[in-house]
Coordinates of N, CA and C in Angstrom, one line a residue:
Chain A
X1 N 97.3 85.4 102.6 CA 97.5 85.7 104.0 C 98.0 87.2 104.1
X2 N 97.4 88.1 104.6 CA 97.7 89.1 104.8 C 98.8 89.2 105.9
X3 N 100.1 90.2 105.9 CA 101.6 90.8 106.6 C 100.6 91.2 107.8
X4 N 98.8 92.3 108.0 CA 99.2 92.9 108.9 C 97.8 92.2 108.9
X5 N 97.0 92.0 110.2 CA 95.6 91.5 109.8 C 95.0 92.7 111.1
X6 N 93.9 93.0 110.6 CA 93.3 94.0 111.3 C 92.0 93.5 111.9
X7 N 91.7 93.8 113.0 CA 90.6 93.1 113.6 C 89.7 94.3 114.2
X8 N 88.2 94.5 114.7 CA 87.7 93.7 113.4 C 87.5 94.3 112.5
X9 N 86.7 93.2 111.5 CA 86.6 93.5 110.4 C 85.4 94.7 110.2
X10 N 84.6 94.8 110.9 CA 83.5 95.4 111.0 C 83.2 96.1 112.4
X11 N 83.0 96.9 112.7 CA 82.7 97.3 114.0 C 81.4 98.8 113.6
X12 N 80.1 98.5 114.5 CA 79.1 99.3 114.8 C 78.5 99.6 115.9
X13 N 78.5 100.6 116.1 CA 78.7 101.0 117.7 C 77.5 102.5 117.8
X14 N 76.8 102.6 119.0 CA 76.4 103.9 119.4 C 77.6 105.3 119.4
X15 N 76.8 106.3 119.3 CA 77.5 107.2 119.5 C 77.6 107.3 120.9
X16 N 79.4 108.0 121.7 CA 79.8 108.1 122.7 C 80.2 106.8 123.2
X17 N 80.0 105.6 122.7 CA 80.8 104.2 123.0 C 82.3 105.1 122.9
X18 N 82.9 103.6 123.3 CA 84.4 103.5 123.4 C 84.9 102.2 122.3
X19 N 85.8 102.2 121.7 CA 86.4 101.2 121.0 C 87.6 101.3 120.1
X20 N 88.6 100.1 120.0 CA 89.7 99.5 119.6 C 89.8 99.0 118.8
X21 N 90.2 98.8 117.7 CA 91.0 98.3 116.7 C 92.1 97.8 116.3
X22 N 92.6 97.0 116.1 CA 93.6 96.5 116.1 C 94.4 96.0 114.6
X23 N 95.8 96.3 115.0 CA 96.4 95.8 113.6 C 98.0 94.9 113.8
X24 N 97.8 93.6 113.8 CA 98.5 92.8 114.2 C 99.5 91.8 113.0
X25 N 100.3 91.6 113.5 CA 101.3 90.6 112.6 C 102.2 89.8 113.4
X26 N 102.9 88.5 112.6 CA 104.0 87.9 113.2 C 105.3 88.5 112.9
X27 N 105.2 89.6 112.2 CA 106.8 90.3 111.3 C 107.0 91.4 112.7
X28 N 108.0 91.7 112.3 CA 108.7 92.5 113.0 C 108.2 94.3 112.1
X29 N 107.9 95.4 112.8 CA 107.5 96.6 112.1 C 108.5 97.5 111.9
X30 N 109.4 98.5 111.4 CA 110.1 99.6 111.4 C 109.1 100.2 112.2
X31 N 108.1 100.5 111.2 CA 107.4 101.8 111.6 C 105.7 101.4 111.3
X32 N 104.5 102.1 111.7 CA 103.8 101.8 111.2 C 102.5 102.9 111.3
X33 N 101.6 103.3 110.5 CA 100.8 104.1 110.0 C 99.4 103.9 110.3
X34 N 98.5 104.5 110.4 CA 97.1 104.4 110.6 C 96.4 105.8 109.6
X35 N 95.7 105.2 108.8 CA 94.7 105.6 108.2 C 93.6 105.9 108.1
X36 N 92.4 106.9 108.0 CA 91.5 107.3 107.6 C 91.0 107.4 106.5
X37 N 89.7 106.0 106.1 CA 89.3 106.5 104.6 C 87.6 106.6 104.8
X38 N 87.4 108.0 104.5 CA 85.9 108.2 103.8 C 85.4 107.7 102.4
X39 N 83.9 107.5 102.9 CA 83.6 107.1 101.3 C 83.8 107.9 100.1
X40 N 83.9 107.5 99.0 CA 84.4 108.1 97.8 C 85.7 109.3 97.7
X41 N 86.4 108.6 98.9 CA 87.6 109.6 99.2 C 89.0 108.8 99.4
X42 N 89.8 109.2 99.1 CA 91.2 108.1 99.1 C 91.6 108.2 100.8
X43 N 92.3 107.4 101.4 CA 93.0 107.1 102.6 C 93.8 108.3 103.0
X44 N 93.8 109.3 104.2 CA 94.0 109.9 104.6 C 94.8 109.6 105.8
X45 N 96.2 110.4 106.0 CA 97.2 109.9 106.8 C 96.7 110.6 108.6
X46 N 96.3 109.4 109.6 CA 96.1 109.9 111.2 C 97.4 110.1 111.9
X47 N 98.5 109.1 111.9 CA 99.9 108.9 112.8 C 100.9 108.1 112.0
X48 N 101.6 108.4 112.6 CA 102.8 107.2 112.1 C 103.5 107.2 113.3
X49 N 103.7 105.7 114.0 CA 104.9 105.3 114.9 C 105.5 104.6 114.5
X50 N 107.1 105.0 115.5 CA 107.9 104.1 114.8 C 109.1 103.7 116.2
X51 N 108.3 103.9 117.5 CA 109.0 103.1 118.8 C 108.3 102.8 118.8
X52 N 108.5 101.5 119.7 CA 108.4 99.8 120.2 C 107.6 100.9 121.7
X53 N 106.2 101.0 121.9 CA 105.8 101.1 123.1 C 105.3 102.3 123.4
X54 N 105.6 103.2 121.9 CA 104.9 104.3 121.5 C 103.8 104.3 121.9
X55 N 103.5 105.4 122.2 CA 101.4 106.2 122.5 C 101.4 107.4 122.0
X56 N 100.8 107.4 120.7 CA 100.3 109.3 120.2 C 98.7 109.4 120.4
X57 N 98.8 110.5 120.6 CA 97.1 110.7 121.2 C 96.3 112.3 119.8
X58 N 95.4 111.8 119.1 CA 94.9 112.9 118.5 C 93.9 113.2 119.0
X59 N 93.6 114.2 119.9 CA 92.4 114.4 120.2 C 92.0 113.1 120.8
X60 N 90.6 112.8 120.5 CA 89.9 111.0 121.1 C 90.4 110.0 120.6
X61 N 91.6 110.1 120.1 CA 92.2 108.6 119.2 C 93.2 108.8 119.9
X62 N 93.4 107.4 120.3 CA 95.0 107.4 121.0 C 95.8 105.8 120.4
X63 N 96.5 105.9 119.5 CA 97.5 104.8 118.8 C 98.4 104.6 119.9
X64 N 98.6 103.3 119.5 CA 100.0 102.5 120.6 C 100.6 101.4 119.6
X65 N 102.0 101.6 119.7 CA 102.6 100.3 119.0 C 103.2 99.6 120.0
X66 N 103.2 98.4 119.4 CA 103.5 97.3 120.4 C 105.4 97.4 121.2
X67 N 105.5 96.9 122.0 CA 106.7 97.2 122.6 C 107.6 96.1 121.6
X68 N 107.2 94.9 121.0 CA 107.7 94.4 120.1 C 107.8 94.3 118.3
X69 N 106.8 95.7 118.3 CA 106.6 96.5 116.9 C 106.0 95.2 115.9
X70 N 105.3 94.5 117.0 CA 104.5 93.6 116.2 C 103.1 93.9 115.6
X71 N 102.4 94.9 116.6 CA 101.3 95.1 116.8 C 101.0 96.0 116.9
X72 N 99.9 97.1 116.7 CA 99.3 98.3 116.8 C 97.6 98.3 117.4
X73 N 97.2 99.3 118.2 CA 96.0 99.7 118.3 C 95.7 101.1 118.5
X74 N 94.5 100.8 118.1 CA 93.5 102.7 117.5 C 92.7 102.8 118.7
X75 N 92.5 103.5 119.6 CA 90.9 103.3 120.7 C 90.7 104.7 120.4
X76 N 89.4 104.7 120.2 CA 88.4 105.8 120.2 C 88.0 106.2 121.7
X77 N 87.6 107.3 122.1 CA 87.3 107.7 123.4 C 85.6 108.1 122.4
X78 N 84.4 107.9 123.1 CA 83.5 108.5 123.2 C 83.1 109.2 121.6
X79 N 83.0 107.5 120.8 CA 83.0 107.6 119.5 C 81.8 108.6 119.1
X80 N 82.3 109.7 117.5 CA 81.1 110.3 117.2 C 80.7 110.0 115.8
X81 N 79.8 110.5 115.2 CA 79.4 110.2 113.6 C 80.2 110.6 112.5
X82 N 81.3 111.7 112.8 CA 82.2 111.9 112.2 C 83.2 110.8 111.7
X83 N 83.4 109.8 113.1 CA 84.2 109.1 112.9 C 83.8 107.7 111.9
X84 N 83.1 107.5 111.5 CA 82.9 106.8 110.7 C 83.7 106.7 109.3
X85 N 84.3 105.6 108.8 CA 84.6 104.9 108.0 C 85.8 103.9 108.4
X86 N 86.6 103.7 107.2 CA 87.5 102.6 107.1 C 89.0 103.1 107.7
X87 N 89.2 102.1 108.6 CA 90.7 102.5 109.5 C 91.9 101.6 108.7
X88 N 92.7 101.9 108.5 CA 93.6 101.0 107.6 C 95.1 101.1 108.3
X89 N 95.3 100.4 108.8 CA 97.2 100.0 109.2 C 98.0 100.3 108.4
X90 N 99.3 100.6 107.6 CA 100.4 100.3 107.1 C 101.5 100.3 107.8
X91 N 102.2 99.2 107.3 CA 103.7 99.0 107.6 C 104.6 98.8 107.0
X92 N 105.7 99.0 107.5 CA 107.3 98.8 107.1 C 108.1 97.7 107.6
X93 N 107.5 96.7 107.0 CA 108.2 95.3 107.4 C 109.6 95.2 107.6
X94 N 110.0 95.1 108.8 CA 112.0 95.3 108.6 C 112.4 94.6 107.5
X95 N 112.1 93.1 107.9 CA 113.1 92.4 106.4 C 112.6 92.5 105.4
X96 N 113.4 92.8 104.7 CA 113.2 92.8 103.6 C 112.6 94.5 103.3
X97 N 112.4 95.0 103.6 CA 112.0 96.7 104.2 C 110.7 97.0 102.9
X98 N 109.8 95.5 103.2 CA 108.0 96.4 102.6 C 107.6 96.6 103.4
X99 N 106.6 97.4 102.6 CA 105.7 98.3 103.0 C 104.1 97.5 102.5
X100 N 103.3 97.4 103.6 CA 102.1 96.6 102.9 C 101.0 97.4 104.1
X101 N 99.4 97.4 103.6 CA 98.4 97.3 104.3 C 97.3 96.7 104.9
X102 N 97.2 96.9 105.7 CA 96.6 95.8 106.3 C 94.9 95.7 105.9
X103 N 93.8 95.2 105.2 CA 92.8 94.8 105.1 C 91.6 95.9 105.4
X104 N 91.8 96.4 106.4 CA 90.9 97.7 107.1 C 90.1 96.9 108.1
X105 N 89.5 98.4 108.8 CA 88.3 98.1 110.0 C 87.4 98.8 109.2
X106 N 86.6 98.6 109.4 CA 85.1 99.8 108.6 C 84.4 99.8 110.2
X107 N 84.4 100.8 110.2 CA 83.7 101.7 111.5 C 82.6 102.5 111.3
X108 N 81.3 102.1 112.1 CA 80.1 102.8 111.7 C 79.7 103.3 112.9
X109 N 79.4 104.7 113.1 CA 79.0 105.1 114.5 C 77.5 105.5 114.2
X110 N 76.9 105.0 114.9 CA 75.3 105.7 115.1 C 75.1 106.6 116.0
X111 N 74.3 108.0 115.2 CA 73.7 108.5 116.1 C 72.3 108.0 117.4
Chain B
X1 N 96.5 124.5 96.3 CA 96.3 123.2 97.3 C 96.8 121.9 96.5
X2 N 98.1 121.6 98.1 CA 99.0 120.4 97.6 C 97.4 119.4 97.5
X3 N 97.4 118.5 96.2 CA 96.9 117.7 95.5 C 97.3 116.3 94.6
X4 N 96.8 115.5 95.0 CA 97.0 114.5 93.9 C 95.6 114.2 92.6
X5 N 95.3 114.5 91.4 CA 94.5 114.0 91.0 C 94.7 113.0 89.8
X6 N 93.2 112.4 89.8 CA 93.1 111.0 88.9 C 91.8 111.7 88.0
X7 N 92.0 110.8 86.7 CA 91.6 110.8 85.8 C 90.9 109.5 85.2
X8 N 89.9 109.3 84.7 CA 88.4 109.8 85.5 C 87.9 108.9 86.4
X9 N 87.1 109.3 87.1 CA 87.2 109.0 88.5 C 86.0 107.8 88.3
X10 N 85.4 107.2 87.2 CA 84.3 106.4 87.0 C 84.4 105.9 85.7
X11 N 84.7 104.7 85.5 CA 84.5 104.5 83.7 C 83.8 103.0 83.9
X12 N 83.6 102.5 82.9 CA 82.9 101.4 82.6 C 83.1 101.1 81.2
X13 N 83.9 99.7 81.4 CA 84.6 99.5 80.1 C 84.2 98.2 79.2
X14 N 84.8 97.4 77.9 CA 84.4 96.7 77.6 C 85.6 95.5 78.0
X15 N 85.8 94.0 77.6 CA 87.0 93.3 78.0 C 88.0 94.0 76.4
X16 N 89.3 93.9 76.7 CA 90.1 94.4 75.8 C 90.5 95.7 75.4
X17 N 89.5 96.6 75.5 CA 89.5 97.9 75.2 C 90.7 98.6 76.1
X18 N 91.2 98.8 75.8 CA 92.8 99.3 76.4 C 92.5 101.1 76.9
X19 N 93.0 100.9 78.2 CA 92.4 102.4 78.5 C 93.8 102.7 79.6
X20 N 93.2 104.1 80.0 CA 94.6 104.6 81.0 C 93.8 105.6 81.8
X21 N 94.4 105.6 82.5 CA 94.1 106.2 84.4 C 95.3 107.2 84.1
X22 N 94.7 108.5 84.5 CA 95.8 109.8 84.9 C 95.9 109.8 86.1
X23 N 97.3 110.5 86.4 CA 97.6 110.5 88.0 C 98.4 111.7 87.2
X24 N 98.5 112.6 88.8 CA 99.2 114.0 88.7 C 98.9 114.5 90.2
X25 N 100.6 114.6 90.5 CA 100.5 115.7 91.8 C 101.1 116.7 91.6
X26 N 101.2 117.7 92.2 CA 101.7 119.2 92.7 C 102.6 119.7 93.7
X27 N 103.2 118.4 94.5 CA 103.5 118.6 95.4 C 104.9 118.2 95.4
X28 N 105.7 118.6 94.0 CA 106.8 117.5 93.8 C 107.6 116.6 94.4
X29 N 107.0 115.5 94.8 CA 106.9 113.8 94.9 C 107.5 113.2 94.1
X30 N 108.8 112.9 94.8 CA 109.6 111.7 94.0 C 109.0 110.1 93.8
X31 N 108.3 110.0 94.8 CA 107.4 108.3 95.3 C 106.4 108.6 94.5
X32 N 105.9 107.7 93.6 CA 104.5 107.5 93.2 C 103.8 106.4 93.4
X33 N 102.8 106.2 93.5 CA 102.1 104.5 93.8 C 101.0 104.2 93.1
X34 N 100.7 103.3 92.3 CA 99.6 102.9 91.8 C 99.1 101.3 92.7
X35 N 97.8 101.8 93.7 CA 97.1 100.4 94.2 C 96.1 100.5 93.9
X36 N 95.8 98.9 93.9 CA 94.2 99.1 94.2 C 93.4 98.1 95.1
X37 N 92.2 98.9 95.5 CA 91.3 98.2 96.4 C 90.0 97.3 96.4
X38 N 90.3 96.4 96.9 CA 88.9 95.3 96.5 C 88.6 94.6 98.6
X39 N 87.5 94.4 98.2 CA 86.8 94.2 99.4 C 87.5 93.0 100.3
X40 N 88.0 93.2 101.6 CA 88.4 91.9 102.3 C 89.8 91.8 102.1
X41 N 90.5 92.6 100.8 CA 91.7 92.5 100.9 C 92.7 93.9 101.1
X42 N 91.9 94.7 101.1 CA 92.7 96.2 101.3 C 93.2 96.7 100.1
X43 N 94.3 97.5 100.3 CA 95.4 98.3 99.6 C 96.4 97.4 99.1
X44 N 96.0 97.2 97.7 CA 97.6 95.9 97.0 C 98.2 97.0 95.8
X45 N 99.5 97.2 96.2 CA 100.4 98.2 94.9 C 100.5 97.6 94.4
X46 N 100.4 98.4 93.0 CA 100.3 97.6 91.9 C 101.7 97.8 91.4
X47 N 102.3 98.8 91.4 CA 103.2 99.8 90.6 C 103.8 101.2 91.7
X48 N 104.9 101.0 91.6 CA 105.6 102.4 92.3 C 106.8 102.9 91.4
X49 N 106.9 104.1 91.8 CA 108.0 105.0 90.8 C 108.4 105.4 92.4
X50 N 109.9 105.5 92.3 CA 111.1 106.3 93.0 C 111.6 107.5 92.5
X51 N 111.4 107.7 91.0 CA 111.7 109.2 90.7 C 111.4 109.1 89.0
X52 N 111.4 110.0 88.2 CA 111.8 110.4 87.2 C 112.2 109.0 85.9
X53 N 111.3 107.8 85.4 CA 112.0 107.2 84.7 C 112.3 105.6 85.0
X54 N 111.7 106.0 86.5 CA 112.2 104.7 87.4 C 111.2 104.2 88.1
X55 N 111.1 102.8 87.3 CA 109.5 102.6 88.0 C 109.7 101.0 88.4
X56 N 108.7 100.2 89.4 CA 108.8 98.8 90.0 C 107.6 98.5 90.1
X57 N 107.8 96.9 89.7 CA 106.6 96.3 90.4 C 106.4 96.3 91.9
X58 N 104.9 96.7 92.1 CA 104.2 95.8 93.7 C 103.5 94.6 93.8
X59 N 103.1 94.6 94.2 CA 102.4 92.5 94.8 C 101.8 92.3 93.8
X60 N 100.8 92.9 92.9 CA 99.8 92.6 91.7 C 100.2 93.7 90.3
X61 N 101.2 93.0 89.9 CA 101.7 94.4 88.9 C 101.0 93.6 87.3
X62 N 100.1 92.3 87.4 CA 100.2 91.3 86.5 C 98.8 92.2 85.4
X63 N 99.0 92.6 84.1 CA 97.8 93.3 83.3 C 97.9 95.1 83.2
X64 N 98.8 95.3 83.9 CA 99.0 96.7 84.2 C 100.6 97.3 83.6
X65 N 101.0 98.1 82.7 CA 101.4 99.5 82.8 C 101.4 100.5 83.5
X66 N 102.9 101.3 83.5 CA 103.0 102.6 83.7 C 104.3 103.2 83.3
X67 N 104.1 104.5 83.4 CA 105.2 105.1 83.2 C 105.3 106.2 83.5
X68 N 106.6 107.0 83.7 CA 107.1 107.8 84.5 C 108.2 109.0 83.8
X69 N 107.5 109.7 83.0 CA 108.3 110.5 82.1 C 108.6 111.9 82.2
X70 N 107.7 112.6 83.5 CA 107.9 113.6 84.4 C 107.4 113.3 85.7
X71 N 107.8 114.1 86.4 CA 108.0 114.0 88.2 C 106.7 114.3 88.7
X72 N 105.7 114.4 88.2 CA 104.2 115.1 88.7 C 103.2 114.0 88.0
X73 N 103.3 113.3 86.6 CA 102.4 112.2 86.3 C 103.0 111.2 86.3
X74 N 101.8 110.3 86.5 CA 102.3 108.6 86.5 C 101.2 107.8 86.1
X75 N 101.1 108.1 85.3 CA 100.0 107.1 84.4 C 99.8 106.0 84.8
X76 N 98.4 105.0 84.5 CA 98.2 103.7 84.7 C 97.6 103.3 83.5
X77 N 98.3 101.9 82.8 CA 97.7 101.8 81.4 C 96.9 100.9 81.6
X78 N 96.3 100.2 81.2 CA 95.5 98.3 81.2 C 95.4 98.4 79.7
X79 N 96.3 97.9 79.2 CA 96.7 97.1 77.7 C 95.5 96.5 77.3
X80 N 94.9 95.5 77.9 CA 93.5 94.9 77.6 C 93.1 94.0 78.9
X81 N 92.1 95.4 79.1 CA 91.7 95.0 80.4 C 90.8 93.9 80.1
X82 N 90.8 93.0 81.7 CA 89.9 91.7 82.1 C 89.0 91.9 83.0
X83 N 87.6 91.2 83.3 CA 86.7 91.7 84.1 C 87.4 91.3 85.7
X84 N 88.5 91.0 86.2 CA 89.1 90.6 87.0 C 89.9 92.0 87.7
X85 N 89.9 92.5 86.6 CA 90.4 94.2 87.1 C 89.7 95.0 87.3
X86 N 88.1 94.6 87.2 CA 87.1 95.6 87.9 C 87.5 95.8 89.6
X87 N 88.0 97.3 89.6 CA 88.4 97.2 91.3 C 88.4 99.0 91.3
X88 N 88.5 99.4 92.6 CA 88.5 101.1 92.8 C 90.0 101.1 92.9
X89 N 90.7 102.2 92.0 CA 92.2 102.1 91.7 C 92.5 103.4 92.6
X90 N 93.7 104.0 93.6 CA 94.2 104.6 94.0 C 95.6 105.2 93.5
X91 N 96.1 106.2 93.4 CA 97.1 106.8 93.3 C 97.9 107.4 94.3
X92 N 99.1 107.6 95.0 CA 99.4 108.2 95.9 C 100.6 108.3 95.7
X93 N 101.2 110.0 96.3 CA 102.4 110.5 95.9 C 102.7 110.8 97.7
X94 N 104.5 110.6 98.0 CA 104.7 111.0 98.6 C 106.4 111.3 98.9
X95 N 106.9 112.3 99.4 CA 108.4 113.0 99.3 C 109.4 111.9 99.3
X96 N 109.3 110.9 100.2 CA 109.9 109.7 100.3 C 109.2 108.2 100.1
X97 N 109.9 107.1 100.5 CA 109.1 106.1 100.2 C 109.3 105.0 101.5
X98 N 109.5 105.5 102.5 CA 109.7 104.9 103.8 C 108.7 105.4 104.5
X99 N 108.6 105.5 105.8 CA 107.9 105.0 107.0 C 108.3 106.1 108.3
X100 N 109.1 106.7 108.4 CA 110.2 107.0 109.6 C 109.4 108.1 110.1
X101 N 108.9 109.1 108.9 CA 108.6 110.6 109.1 C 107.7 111.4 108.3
X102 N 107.5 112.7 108.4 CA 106.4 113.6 107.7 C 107.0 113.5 106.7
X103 N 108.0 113.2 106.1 CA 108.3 112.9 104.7 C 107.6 111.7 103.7
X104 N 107.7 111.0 104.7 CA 106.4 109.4 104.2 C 105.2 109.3 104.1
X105 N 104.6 110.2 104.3 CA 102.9 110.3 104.1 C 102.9 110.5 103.0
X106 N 102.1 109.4 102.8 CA 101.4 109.0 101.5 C 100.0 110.0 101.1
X107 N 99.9 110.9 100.4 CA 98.7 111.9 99.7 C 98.2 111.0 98.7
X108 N 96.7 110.7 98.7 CA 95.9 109.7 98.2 C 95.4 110.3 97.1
X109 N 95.2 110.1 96.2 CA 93.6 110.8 95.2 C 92.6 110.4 95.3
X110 N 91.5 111.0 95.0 CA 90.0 110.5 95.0 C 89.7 109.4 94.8
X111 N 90.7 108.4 94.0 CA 90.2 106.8 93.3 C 89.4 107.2 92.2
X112 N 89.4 106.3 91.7 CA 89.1 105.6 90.2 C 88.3 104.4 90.1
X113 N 86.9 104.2 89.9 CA 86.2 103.1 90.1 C 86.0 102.7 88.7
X114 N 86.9 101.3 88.4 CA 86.7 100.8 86.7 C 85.6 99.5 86.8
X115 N 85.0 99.9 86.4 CA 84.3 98.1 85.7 C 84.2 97.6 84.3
X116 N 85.1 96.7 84.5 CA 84.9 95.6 83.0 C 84.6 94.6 82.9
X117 N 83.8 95.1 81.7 CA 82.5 94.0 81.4 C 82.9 93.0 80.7

C-alpha cells in the first residue's frame, strides 16, 4: 500500500486540454513536493508546499495542498507537448517524519 | 554545472556477479539517496547517507550496499545481484534531508538501468 496514492495512473490528453492530478493519503503531510520526470532523465524538482491550503502557480501549473495537508493537486492550464511525462508527489509524513513517493501520473499530451 | 552523476548508466549483468553503481555530486550535499524505480510502484529508497560515514537503511535496503567515505560519492554495491534487482536505480543529493525549503530539493542523476539475468 502506498503512504501517497496518486491518481491517475495514466492520463492522455489533446493538446490545450486542461487537467489534474492528484496525490492523496490518509497521513497527515509536513510538507510536500511535486516532481517532473522525463524519459531517460532522473525526477526534477516543480514546488514544494508546506501550508495546509497553499496554492503556488508556475506558469500553467498551479499546485494546491490540502487545508488538512492530506492531499495535493497539479492542474495544468491548456496542456502542451512539452509537458509530457511522469508527475510524482513526495512527502514528509509528520509521524514518524518519512519521507516517501507517491507511484507517479504519466502524462502524455498529443499534438 | 551543479551535477549529480552515476556510473554506468546501462549494464547487463549475470545472477551473482557483484558489481557497483557510482554516484558523485558537486554540489556539497550532506543527504545522499540511493532509490530505485520499478513500474506501478514509484521511487523506493534503498539507502540514505546524512553526512560523511553515516549511512541508513530505506524501505528496500534488502541485497544492497553502500558507503560513504567522502562527502561527494556514495556508492551502490550489489554483493550478488538477483534477477529481482533488475530495476532503473536513481541517486540523489541534497543540502538537507527534509521537506521545509530550497534546501530539500532533491538533485537526481540520470539513472542507471541494470538487468540481471
Amino acid at each position: 500500500t502506498q503512504l501517497l496514492e496518486q491518481s491517475p495512473q495514466f492520463l492522455s490528453i489533446q493538446e490545450g486540454e486542461n487537467l489534474t492530478v492528484y496525490c492523496n493519503s490518509s497521513s497527515v503531510f509536513s510538507s510536500l513536493q511535486w516532481y517532473r520526470q522525463e524519459p531517460g532523465e532522473g525526477p526534477v524538482l516543480l514546488v514544494t508546499v508546506v501550508t495546509g491550503g497553499e496554492v503556488k502557480k508556475l506558469k500553467r501549473l498551479t499546485f494546491q495542498f490540502g487545508d488538512a495537508r492530506k492531499d495535493s493537486s497539479l492542474h495544468i492550464t491548456a496542456a502542451q507537448t512539452g509537458d509530457t511525462g511522469l508527475y510524482l508527489c513526495r512527502g514528509l509524513r509528520e509521524y514518524g517524519n518519512k519521507l516517501v513517493f507517491g507511484a507517479g501520473t504519466i502524462l502524455r499530451v498529443k499534438s | 554545472e551543479a551535477q549529480v552523476t552515476q556510473n554506468p548508466r546501462y549494464l547487463i549483468t549475470v545472477t551473482g556477479k557483484k558489481l557497483t553503481v557510482t554516484c558523485s555530486q558537486n554540489m556539497n550535499h550532506e543527504y545522499m539517496s540511493w532509490y530505485r524505480q520499478d513500474p506501478g510502484l514509484g521511487l523506493r529508497q534503498i539507502y540514505y547517507s546524512m553526512n560523511v560515514e553515516v549511512t541508513d537503511k530505506g524501505d528496500v535496503p534488502e541485497g544492497y550496499k553502500v558507503s560513504r567515505k567522502e562527502k561527494r560519492n556514495f556508492p551502490l554495491i550489489l554483493e550478488s545481484p538477483s534477477p529481482n534487482q533488475t530495476s532503473l536505480y536513481f541517486c540523489a543529493s541534497s543540502l538537507r534531508s527534509g521537506l521545509a525549503g530550497e534546501g530539500d530539493t532533491q538533485y537526481f542523476g540520470p539513472g542507471t538501468r541494470l538487468t540481471v539475468l
